[in-house]
Tab-separated table of C-alpha atoms in Angstrom:
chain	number	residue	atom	x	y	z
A	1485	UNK	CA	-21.969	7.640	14.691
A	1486	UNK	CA	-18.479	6.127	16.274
A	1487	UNK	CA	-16.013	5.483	13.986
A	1488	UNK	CA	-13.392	2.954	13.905
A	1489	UNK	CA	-11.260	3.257	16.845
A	1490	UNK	CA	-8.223	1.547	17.903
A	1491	UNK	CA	-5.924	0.941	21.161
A	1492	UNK	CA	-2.972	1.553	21.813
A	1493	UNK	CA	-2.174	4.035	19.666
A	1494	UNK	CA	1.998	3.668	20.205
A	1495	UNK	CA	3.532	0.622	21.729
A	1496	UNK	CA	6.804	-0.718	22.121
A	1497	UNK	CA	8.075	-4.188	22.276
A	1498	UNK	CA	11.423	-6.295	22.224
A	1499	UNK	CA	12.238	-8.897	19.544
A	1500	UNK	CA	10.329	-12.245	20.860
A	1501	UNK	CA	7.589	-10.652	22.638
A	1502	UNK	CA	4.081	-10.975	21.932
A	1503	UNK	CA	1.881	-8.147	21.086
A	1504	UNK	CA	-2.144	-7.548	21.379
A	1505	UNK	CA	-3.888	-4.915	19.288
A	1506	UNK	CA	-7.433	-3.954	19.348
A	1507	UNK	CA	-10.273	-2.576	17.196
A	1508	UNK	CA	-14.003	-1.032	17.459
A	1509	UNK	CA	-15.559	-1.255	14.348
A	1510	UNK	CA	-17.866	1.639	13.130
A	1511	UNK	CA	-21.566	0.876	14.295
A	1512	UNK	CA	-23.304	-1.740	11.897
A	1513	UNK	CA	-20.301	-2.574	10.597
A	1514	UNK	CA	-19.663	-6.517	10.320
A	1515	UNK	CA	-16.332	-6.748	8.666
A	1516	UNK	CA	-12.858	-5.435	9.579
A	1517	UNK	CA	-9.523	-5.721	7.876
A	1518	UNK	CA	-6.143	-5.966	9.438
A	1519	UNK	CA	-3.274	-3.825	7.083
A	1520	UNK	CA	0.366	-3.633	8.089
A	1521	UNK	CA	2.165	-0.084	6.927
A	1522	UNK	CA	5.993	-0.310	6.944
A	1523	UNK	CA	7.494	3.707	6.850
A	1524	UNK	CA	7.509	4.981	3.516
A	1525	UNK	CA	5.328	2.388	1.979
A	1526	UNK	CA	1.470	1.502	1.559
A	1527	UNK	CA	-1.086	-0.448	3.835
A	1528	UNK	CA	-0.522	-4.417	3.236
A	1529	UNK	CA	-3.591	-6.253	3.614
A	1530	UNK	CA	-3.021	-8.905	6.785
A	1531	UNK	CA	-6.353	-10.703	6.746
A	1532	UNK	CA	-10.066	-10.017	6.876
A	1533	UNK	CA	-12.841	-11.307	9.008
A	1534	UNK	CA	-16.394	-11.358	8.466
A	1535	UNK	CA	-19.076	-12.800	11.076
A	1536	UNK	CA	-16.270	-14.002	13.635
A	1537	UNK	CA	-14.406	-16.089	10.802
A	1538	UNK	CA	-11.213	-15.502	8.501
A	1539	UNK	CA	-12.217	-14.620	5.026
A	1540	UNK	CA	-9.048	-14.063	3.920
A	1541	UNK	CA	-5.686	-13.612	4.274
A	1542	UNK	CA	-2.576	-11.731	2.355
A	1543	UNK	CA	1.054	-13.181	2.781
A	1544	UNK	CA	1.707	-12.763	6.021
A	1545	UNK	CA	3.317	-15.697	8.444
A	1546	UNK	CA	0.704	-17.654	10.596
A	1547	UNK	CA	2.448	-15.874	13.921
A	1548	UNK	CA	0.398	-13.188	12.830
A	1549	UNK	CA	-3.284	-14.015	13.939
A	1550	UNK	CA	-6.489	-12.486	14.796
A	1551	UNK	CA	-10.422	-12.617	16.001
A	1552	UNK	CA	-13.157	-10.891	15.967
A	1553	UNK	CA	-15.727	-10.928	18.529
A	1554	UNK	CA	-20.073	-11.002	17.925
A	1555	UNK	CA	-19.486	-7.069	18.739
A	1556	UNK	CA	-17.671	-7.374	15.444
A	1557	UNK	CA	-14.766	-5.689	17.448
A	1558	UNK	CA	-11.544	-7.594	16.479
A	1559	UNK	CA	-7.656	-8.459	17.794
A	1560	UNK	CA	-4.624	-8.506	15.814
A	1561	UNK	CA	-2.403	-10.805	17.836
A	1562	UNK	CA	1.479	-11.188	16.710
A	1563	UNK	CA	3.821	-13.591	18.143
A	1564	UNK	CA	7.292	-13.990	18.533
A	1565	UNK	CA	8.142	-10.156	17.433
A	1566	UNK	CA	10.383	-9.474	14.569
A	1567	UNK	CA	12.174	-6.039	14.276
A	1568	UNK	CA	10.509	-6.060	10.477
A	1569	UNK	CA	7.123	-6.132	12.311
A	1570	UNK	CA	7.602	-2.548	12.953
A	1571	UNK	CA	4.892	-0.555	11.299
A	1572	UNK	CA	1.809	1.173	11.472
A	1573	UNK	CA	-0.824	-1.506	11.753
A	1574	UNK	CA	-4.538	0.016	10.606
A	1575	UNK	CA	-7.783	-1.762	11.393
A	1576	UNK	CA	-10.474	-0.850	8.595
A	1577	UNK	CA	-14.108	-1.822	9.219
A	1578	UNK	CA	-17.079	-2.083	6.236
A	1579	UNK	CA	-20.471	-3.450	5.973
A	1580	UNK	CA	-21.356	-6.389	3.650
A	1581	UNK	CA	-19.028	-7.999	1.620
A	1582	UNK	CA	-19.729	-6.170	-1.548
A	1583	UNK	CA	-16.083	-5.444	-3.500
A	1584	UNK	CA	-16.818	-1.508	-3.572
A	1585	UNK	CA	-18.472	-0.663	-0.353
A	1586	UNK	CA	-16.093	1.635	1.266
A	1587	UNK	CA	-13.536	0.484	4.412
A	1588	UNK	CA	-12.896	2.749	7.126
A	1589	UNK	CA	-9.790	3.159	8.703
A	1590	UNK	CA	-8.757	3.359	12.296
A	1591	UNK	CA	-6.525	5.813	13.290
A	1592	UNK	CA	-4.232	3.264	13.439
A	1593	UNK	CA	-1.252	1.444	15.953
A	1594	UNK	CA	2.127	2.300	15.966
A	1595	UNK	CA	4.360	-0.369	16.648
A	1596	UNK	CA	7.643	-0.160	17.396
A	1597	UNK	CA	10.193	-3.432	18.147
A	1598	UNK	CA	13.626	-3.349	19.720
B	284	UNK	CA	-3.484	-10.648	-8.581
B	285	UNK	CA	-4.644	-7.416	-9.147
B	286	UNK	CA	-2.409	-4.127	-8.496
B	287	UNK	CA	-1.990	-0.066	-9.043
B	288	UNK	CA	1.330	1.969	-9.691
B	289	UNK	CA	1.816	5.382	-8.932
B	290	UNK	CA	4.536	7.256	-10.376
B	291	UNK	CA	6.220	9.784	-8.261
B	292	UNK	CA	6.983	8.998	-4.698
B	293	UNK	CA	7.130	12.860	-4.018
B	294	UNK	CA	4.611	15.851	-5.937
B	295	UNK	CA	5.420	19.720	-5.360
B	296	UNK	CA	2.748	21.844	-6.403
B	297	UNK	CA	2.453	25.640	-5.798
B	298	UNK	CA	-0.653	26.932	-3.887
B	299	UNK	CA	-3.413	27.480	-6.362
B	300	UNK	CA	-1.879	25.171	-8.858
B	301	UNK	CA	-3.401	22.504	-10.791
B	302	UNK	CA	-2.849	19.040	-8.633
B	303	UNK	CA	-2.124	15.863	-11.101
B	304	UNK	CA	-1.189	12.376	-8.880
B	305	UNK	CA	-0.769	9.496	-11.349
B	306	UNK	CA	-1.944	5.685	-10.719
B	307	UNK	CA	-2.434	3.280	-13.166
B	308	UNK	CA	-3.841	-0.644	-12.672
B	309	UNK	CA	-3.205	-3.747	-13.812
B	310	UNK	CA	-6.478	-5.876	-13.497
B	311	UNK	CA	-8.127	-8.866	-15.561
B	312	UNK	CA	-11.216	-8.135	-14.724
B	313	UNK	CA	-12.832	-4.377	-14.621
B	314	UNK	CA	-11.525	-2.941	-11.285
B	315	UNK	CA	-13.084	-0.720	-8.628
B	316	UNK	CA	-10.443	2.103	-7.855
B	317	UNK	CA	-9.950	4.119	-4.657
B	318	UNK	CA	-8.334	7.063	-3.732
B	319	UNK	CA	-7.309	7.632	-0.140
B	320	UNK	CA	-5.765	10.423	1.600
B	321	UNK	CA	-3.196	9.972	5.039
B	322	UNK	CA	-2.465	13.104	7.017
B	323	UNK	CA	0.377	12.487	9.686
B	324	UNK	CA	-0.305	10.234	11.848
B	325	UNK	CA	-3.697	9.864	11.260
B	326	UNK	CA	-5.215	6.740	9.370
B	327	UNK	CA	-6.469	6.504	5.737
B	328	UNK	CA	-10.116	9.107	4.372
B	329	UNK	CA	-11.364	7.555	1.156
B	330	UNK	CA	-11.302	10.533	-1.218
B	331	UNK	CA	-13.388	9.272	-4.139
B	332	UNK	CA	-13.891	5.383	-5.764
B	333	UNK	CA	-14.988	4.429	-9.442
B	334	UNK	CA	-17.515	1.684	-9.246
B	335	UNK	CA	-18.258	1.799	-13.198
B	336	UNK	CA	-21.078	3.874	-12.728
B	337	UNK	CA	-19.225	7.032	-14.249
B	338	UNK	CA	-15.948	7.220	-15.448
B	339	UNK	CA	-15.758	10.737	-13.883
B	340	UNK	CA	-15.756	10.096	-10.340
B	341	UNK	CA	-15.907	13.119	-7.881
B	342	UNK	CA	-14.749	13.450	-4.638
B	343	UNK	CA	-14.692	15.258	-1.320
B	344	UNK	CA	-12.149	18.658	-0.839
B	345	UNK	CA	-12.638	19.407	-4.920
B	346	UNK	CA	-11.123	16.441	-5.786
B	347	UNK	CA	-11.929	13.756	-8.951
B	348	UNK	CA	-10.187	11.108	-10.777
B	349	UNK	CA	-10.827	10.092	-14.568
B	350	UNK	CA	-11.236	6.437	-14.846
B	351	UNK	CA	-9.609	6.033	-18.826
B	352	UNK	CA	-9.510	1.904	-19.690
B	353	UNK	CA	-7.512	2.223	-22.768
B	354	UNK	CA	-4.959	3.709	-20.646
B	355	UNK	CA	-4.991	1.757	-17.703
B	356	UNK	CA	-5.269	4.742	-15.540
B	357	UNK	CA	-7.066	6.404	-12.833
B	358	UNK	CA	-5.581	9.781	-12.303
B	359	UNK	CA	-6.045	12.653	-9.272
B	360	UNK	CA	-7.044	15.818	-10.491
B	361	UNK	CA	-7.634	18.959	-8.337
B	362	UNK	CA	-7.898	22.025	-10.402
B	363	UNK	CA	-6.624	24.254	-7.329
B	364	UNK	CA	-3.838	22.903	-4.877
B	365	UNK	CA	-4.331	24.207	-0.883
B	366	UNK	CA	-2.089	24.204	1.143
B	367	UNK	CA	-4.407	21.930	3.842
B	368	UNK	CA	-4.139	19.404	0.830
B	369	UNK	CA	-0.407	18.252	1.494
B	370	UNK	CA	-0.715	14.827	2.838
B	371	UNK	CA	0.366	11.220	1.539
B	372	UNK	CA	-2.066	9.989	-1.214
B	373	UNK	CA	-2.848	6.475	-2.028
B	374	UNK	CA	-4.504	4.778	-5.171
B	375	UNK	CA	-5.486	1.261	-4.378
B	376	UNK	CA	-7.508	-1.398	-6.456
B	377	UNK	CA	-10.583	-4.068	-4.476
B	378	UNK	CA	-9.654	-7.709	-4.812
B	379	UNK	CA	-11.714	-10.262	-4.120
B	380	UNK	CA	-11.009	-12.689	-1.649
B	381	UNK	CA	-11.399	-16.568	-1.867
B	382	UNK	CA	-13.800	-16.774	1.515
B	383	UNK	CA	-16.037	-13.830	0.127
B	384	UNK	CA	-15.334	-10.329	0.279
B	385	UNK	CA	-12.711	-8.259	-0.502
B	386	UNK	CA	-9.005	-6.426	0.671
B	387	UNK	CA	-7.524	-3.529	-1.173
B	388	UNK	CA	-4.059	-3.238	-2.657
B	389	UNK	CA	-2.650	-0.137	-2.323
B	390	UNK	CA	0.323	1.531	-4.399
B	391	UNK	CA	3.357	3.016	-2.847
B	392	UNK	CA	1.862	6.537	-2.414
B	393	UNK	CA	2.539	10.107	-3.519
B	394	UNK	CA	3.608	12.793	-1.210
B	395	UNK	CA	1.730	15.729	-1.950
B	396	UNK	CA	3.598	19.302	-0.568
B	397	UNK	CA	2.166	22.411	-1.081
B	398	UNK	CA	4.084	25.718	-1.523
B	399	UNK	CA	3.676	29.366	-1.161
């Protein structure tokens, strides 16, 4: 069983660039998770999509956008770079939409903005 | 909005010590709790989770956590600290979401170090 991979693992932009990340979700998974972590602090929760459409999203500006494909893979997309937007960004796939099934987490992207 | 607190950014524990990482929640409706470990560099292993089935919950590595409502808490116990056990440890609480399923909140974390 594959588990939640992501690419690249360490990028680094300028302020006012645009920025791709991707995600495999873990086999017979249909839901991942975006999550931003800043150094120092916990995973914020970007958005969620289930089934190719946005379940939900946490408090994060609408530069910050995604998709996810009928592979359930998914893209993080952010535009118009902010240093702030410096973190560790983890993708986190589960199965279902029950509120305890477990997510699993991606190794995770470092990104890093001048 | 649902969230967890855990007190003490930073633990230090000697090896073969008993290993106590604090998190308590603030929910209106019962939660389900989490516990996930981050080694460096590396993304987040979900240690344990209460689901109300048992308010003992255990985990993988000889870990468990104590789910107590009166005290709002959901505590990390390991009776024996190793030294492969200092990592970052996070306590988070599942929220639903408005379009159906659900995104965790996760505390600040707890910096576990092991000593000799």
């Amino acid at each position: 069983e594959t588990g939640v991979t992501q690419s690249p693992t360490h990028l680094i932009k300028t302020r006012g660039q645009q920025v791709t990340l991707r995600c495999s979700s873990q086999s017979g998974h249909n839901t991942v998770s975006w999550y931003q972590q800043a150094l120092g602090q916990g995973p914020q929760f970007i958005f969620q999509y289930y089934r190719e459409e946005e379940n939900g999203r946490g408090n994060f500006p609408p530069r910050f956008s995604g998709l996810q494909f009928p592979n359930y893979s998914s893209e993080l997309n952010v535009n118009a770079l902010e240093l702030d937007d410096s973190a560790l960004y983890l993708c986190a796939s589960s199965s279902g939409q029950v509120p305890y099934n477990e997510q699993f987490f991606g190794p995770g992207t470092r990104l890093t903005v001048l | 909005a649902q969230s967890v607190t855990q007190l003490g950014s930073h633990v230090s524990v000697s090896e073969g010590a008993l290993v106590l990482l604090r998190c308590n929640y603030s929910s209106s409706v019962p939660p389900y709790l989490f516990w996930y470990v981050q080694y460096p560099n590396q993304g987040l292993q979900l240690l344990l989770k209460y689901t109300s089935a048992a308010t003992l919950v255990k985990g993988i590595n000889g870990f468990e956590a104590e789910f107590k409502k009166s005290e709002t808490s959901f505590h990390l116990t390991k009776p024996s600290a190793h030294m492969s056990d200092a990592a970052e440890y996070f306590c988070a609480v599942s929220e639903g979401l408005t379009g159906g399923g659900n995104k965790l909140t996760f505390g600040t974390g707890t910096q576990l170090k092991v000593e000799l």
